Short mmCIF file of C-alpha atoms and ligand atoms in Angstrom, two decimals:
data_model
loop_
_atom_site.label_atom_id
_atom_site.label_comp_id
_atom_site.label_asym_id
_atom_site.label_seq_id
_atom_site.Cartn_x
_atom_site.Cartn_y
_atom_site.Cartn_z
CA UNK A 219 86.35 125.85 94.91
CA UNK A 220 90.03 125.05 94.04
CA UNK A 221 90.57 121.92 91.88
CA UNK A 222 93.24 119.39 93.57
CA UNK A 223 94.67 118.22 90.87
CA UNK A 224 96.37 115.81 93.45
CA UNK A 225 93.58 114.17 94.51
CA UNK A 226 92.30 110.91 92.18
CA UNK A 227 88.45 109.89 93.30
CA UNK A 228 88.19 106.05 92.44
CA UNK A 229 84.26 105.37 93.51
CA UNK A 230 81.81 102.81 92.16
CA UNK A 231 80.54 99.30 93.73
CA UNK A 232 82.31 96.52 95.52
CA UNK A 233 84.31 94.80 93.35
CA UNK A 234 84.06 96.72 90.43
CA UNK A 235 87.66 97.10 90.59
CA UNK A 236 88.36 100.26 92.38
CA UNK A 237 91.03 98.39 94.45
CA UNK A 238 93.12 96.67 92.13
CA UNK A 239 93.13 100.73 90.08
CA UNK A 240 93.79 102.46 93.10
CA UNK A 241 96.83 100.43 94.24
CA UNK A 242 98.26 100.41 90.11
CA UNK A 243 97.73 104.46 90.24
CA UNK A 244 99.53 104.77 93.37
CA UNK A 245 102.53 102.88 92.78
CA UNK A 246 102.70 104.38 89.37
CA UNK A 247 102.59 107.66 90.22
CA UNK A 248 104.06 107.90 93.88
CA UNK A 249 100.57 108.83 95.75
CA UNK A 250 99.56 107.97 99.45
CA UNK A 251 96.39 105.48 98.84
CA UNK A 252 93.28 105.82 101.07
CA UNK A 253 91.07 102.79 101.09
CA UNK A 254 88.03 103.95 102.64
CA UNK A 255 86.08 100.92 102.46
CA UNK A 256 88.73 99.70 104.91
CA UNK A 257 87.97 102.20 106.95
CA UNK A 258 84.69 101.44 107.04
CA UNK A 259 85.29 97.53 107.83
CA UNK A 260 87.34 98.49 110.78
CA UNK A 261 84.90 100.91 112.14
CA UNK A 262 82.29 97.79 112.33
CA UNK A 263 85.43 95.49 113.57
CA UNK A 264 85.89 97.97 116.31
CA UNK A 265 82.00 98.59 116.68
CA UNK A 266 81.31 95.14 117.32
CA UNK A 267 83.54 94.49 119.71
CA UNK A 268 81.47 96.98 121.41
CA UNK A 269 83.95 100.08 121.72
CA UNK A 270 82.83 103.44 122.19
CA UNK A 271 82.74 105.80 119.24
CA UNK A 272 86.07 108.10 120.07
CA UNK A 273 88.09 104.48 120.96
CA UNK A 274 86.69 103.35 117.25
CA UNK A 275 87.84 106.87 116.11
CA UNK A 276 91.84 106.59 117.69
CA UNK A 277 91.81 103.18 116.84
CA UNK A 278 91.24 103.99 113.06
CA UNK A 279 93.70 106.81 113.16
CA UNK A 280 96.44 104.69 115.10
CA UNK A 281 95.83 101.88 111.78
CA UNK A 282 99.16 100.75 110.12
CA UNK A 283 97.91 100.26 106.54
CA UNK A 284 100.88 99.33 104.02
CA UNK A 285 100.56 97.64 100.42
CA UNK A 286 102.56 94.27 100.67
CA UNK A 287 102.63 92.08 97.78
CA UNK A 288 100.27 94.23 95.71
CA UNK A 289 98.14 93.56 99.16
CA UNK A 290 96.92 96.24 101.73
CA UNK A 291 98.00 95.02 104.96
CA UNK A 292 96.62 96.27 108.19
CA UNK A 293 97.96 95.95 111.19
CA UNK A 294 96.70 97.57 115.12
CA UNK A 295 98.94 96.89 118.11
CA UNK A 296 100.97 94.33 116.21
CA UNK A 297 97.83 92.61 115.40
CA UNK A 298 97.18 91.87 111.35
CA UNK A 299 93.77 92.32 110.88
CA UNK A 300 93.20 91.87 107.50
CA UNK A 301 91.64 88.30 106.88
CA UNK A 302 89.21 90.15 109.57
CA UNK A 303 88.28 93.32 107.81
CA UNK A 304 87.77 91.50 104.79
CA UNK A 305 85.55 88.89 105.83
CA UNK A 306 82.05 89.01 104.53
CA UNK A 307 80.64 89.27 107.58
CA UNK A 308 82.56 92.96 108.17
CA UNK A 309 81.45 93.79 105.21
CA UNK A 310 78.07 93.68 105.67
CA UNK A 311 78.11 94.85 109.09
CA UNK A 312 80.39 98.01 107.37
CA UNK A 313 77.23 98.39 104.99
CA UNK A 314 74.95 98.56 108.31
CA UNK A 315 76.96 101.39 110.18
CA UNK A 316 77.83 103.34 107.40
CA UNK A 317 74.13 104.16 106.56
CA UNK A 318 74.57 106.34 109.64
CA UNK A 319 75.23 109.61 110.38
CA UNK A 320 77.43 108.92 113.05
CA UNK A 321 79.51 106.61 111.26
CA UNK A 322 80.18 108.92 108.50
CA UNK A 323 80.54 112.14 110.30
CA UNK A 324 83.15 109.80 112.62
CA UNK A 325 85.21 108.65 109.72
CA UNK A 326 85.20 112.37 107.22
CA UNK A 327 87.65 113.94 109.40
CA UNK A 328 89.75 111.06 109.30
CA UNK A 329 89.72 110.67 105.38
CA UNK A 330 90.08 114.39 104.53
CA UNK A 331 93.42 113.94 106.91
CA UNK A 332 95.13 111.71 104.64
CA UNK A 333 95.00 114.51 101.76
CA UNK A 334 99.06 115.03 101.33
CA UNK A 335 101.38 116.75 99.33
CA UNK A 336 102.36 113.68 97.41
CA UNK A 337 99.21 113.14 95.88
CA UNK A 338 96.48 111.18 96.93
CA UNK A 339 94.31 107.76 95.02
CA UNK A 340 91.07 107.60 97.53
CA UNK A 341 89.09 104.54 96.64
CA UNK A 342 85.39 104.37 97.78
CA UNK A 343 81.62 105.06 97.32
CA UNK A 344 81.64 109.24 97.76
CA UNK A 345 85.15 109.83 97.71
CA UNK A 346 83.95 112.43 94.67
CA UNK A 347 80.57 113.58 95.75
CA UNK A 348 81.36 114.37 99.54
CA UNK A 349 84.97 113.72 101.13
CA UNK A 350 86.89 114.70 98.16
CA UNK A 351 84.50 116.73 96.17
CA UNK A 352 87.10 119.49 94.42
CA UNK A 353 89.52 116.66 93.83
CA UNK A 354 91.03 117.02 90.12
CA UNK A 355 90.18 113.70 88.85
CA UNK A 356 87.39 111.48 89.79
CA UNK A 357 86.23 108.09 88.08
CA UNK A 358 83.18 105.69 88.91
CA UNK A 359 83.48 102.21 88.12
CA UNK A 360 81.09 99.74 87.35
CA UNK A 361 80.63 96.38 86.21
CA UNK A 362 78.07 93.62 86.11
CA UNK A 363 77.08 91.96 89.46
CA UNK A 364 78.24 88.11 87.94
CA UNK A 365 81.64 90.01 86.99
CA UNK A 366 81.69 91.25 90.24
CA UNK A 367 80.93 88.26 92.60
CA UNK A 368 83.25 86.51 90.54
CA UNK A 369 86.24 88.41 91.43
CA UNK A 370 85.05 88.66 94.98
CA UNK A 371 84.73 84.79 94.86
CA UNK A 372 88.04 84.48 93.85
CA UNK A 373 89.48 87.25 95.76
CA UNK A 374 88.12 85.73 99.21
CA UNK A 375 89.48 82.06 97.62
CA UNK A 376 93.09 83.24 97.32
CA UNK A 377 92.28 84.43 101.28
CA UNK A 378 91.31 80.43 101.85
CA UNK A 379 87.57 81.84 102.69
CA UNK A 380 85.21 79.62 101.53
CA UNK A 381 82.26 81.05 99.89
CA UNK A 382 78.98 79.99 97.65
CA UNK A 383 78.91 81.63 94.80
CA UNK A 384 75.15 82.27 94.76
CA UNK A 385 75.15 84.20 98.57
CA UNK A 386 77.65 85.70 96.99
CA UNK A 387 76.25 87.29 94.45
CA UNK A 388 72.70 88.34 96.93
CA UNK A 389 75.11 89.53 99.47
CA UNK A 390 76.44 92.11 96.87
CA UNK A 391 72.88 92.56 95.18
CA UNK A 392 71.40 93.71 98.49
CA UNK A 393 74.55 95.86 99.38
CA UNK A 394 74.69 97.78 95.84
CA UNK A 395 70.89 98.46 96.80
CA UNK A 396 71.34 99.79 100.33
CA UNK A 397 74.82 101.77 99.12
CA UNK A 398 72.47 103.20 95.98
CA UNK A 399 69.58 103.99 98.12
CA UNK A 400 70.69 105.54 101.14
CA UNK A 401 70.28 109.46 102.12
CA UNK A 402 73.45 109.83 103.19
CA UNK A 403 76.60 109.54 100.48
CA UNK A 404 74.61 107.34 98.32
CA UNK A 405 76.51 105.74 95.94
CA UNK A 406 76.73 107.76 92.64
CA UNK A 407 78.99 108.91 90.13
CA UNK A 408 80.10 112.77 90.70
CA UNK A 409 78.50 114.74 87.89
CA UNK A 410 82.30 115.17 86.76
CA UNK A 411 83.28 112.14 86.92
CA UNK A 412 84.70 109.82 84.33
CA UNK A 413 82.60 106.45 84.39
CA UNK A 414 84.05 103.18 83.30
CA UNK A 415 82.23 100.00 82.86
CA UNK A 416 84.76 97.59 83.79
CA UNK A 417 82.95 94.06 83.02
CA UNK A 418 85.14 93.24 79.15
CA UNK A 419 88.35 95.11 80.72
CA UNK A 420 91.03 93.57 82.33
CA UNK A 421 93.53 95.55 85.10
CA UNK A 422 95.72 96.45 82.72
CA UNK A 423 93.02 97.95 79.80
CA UNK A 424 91.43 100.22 82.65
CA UNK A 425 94.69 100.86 84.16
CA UNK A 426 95.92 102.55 81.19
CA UNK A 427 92.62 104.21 79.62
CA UNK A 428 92.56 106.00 83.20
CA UNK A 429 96.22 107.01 83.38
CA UNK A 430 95.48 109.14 79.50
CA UNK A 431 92.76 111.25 81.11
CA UNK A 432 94.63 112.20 84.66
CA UNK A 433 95.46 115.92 84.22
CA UNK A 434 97.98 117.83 86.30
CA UNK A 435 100.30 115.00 87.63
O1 LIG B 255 84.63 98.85 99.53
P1 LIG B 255 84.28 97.92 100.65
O2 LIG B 255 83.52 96.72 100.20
O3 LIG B 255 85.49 97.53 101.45
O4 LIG B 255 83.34 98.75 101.64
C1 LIG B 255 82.62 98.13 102.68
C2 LIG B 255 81.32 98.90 102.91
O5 LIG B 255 81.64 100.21 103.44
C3 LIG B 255 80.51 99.19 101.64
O6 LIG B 255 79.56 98.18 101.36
C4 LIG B 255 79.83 100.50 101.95
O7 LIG B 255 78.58 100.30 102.55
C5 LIG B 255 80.73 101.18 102.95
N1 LIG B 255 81.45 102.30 102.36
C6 LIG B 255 80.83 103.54 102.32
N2 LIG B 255 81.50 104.63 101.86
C7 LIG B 255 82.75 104.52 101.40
C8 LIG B 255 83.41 103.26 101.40
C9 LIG B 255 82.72 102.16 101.89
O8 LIG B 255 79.69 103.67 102.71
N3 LIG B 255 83.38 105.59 100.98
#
């Protein structure tokens, strides 16, 4: 299979930093970003306001996702649905769905689409195991689960969500173990991919230890 050498795989657990990499990569090098995770979120947004599968499936496609103040806004109909999709509560319903078949068949199509000319940065759990697999350059990161619910805590602060810091960190326990354990796309490093423990880094440290490796941009 042909190696994209335009196609960065950013995978690894929630808050582990994938997000905060993916949007640095892309605005340093040009690329389209896909946030699949997002995707994800709005498929259970759509899904429990009970719409049928192919409405979920145009709605998704018919998203207006743009970064905004280092921020990836979303926006349907005029609507910003962004505090939405990144509500806890999406989340975990997100963690639900995507466990299915359905789900994940639904949304493939739909992240394979955004592969571009310009280079893509696609951010997720099997962006370089299954949607992605001959992209150029993958990387898994990981970092403890206190590091982690930490930045989520302050991440959904900043949003004016108020969280406790212990749920927090079960939420993301019992996520990590349903994402790890599933049969479908469970969550794993690709066999080439370059893993990072993220825990003692900040932005900046991973930021540029990645950006040495990328070949071919
Ligand atoms: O990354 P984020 O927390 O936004 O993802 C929400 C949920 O979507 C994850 O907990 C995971 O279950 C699911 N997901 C997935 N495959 C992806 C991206 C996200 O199963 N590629």
């Amino acid at each position: 299979m042909k190696s994209e050498a335009k196609i960065i795989t950013i995978d690894g657990p929630s808050a582990s930093g994938k997000g905060a990499l993916t949007k640095a990569l892309c605005q340093f090098l040009n690329y389209k970003i896909l946030d699949s995770g997002l995707l994800y979120r709005a498929y259970a947004y759509f899904y429990k306001i009970r719409l049928a599968s192919d409405e979920i499936k145009e709605n998704i496609t018919n998203l207006d996702i743009e970064i905004k103040n280092n921020e990836l806004i979303v926006m349907f109909k005029g609507r910003n649905l962004t505090n939405d999709l990144r509500s806890e509560e999406t989340a975990k319903l997100a963690s639900e769905l995507s466990a299915l078949k359905d789900t994940r068949a639904n949304l493939l199509g739909i992240q394979r689409a955004l592969n571009n000319e310009d280079g893509l940065v696609a951010d997720g759990r099997d962006m370089g195991t299954v949607v992605f697999p001959n992209a150029g350059n993958k990387f898994f990161l990981n970092a403890s689960v206190e590091i982690r619910a930490k930045r989520r805590f302050l991440e959904l602060q900043n949003r004016g969500q108020e969280v406790n810091m212990r749920d927090l960190i079960d939420d993301i326990k019992q996520r990590d173990l349903a994402d790890q354990s599933r049969e479908l796309s469970p969550l794993l490093p690709a066999d080439d991919a370059t893993v990072i423990d993220t825990s003692d880094m900040s932005l900046e440290e991973v930021f540029s230890f990645t950006k040495k490796l990328i070949k071919g941009n």
